[in-house]
Coordinates of C-alpha atoms in Angstrom, one line a residue:
M25 CA 0.2 -0.2 -0.3
R26 CA 1.2 3.0 -1.1
L27 CA -0.4 6.8 -0.5
F28 CA -0.3 9.4 -3.4
I29 CA -1.5 12.4 -2.4
D30 CA -2.0 15.2 -5.9
A31 CA -0.5 17.5 -4.1
D32 CA -0.5 21.3 -5.8
G33 CA -2.8 23.6 -3.6
C34 CA -3.6 20.3 -1.2
P35 CA -4.7 21.5 2.5
V36 CA -3.6 17.7 3.6
V37 CA 0.1 16.8 2.5
N38 CA 0.9 17.4 6.6
R39 CA -0.9 15.8 8.2
A40 CA -1.9 12.9 5.4
I41 CA 2.6 12.5 5.6
A42 CA 2.2 11.6 9.9
I43 CA -0.8 9.1 9.9
A44 CA 0.8 7.6 6.6
S45 CA 4.1 7.3 9.0
R46 CA 2.6 5.9 11.1
W47 CA 0.6 3.4 9.3
G48 CA 4.1 2.6 7.7
V49 CA 3.2 3.4 4.3
E50 CA 4.9 5.1 1.4
V51 CA 4.3 8.9 0.5
I52 CA 4.4 10.0 -3.0
L53 CA 3.8 13.4 -3.2
I54 CA 2.7 14.6 -7.2
C55 CA 3.3 17.8 -8.5
D56 CA 3.2 19.9 -11.5
S57 CA 6.6 22.9 -11.6
A58 CA 4.9 25.4 -11.2
H59 CA 5.0 23.8 -7.7
R60 CA 7.5 22.1 -5.7
I61 CA 6.8 20.9 -3.1
E62 CA 9.4 19.2 -0.3
R63 CA 8.6 17.3 2.6
E64 CA 10.4 14.7 5.2
G65 CA 8.6 11.4 4.7
A66 CA 7.7 11.9 1.1
T67 CA 9.4 11.2 -2.0
T68 CA 8.0 14.3 -4.1
H69 CA 7.8 13.3 -8.3
T70 CA 7.2 16.5 -10.5
V71 CA 6.3 16.6 -13.9
L72 CA 5.7 18.7 -17.0
K73 CA 3.3 21.9 -15.9
G74 CA 0.8 21.4 -18.2
A75 CA -3.9 20.7 -18.7
D76 CA -4.1 16.8 -16.2
S77 CA -0.2 16.0 -16.5
A78 CA -0.2 15.6 -12.1
D79 CA -3.7 13.6 -13.0
F80 CA -2.1 11.0 -15.5
Y81 CA 1.6 10.7 -13.9
L82 CA -0.2 9.5 -11.1
V83 CA -3.2 7.1 -12.7
N84 CA -0.5 5.3 -14.8
R85 CA 1.5 4.5 -11.0
I86 CA -1.1 4.1 -8.8
Q87 CA -1.9 0.2 -8.7
K88 CA -4.8 -1.9 -6.7
G89 CA -4.3 -1.3 -2.5
D90 CA -3.0 2.5 -2.9
V91 CA -4.8 5.6 -2.2
A92 CA -4.9 8.4 -3.7
V93 CA -5.7 12.2 -2.1
T94 CA -7.7 14.4 -4.8
Q95 CA -10.1 16.5 -4.9
D96 CA -10.4 16.2 -8.6
Y97 CA -13.1 13.8 -9.5
G98 CA -11.7 12.7 -12.3
L99 CA -8.9 11.8 -11.1
A100 CA -10.3 10.1 -8.7
A101 CA -12.9 8.2 -11.0
M102 CA -9.7 7.5 -12.4
C103 CA -8.4 5.4 -9.6
L104 CA -11.0 3.8 -8.5
A105 CA -10.9 1.9 -11.9
K106 CA -7.6 0.8 -11.3
G107 CA -8.9 -0.6 -7.6
A108 CA -7.0 2.0 -5.8
R109 CA -8.6 4.1 -2.9
A110 CA -9.3 8.1 -3.7
L111 CA -9.7 10.8 -0.6
H112 CA -10.9 13.7 -0.8
Q113 CA -8.6 16.9 1.2
N114 CA -12.4 17.7 3.4
G115 CA -12.2 14.1 4.8
L116 CA -15.1 12.4 2.2
E117 CA -14.4 9.3 0.5
F118 CA -14.8 8.5 -2.9
T119 CA -16.6 5.3 -3.7
E120 CA -18.0 3.6 -6.8
E121 CA -20.8 4.6 -5.4
N122 CA -21.9 8.5 -5.3
I123 CA -18.6 9.2 -7.6
D124 CA -21.2 9.1 -11.6
Q125 CA -23.1 11.6 -9.0
M126 CA -19.4 14.2 -8.3
L127 CA -19.2 13.6 -11.9
L128 CA -22.0 14.3 -12.8
Q129 CA -22.6 17.6 -10.2
R130 CA -19.5 18.8 -11.1
H131 CA -20.6 18.8 -15.2
E132 CA -23.7 20.4 -14.8
S133 CA -21.0 23.4 -13.3
R134 CA -18.5 23.4 -16.3
K135 CA -22.4 24.0 -18.2
L136 CA -23.5 26.9 -16.0
R137 CA -20.1 28.6 -15.8
R138 CA -19.8 28.3 -19.0
A139 CA -22.8 30.4 -20.2
G140 CA -21.9 32.8 -17.0
V141 CA -23.5 31.6 -14.1
H142 CA -21.4 32.8 -11.2
M143 CA -20.6 29.9 -9.1
K144 CA -19.6 30.5 -5.5
G145 CA -16.9 28.8 -4.3
P146 CA -15.6 26.0 -1.8
A147 CA -16.3 27.6 1.7
P148 CA -13.1 27.8 4.4
R149 CA -11.4 25.2 5.4
T150 CA -12.7 24.3 9.6
K151 CA -10.5 21.8 12.0
Q152 CA -13.7 20.4 11.3
D153 CA -12.7 19.2 7.9
D154 CA -9.5 18.4 9.5
L155 CA -10.9 16.8 11.9
K156 CA -12.5 14.5 9.6
F157 CA -9.4 14.1 6.9
D158 CA -7.7 12.5 9.4
A159 CA -10.2 10.0 10.5
A160 CA -11.2 9.5 7.3
L161 CA -7.5 8.1 6.3
E162 CA -6.9 6.8 9.5
R163 CA -9.9 4.1 8.4
I164 CA -8.7 3.9 4.9
F165 CA -5.4 2.9 6.0
R166 CA -6.6 0.1 9.2
E167 CA -8.9 -1.3 6.5
E168 CA -6.2 -2.1 4.0
A169 CA -4.3 -3.1 6.7
K170 CA -7.1 -5.4 7.0
N171 CA -7.6 -6.9 4.0
M172 CA -3.7 -7.3 3.2
S173 CA -3.3 -9.4 6.2
R174 CA -6.4 -11.9 5.0
G175 CA -4.4 -11.9 2.0
T176 CA -7.4 -9.9 0.0
E177 CA -6.1 -7.2 -1.2

């Protein structure tokens, strides 16, 4: 099991590294060349700046049993398709049950923005968001560790 973090603009990088360290999970930060993100306890892979370049780099390396932290619904869907797990920075786990609705909402929002409708941005990050993220990542690591000990990845 490895933890991949879509690190460009991710507010939970340090929290995720700390949790992964307690579980002995390798952490891989993915960012594009417009950002330089180095953290102790993680390996950084920097890709050329370009539309979705970091996303494609990540999805080409993630495997079943790995976990991705991302706020990108499209990347989350690709990770799920590869048998990996995906977690939003607010603690919401992307699943086969919720990803289609999220992708549809993203599509509808893009259509409205193209039509000139001003969309409300995300709410400011709260301490509660951090706590939900921590609890969700701990739960995922616990479940994956149990699956690996049973031999079912």
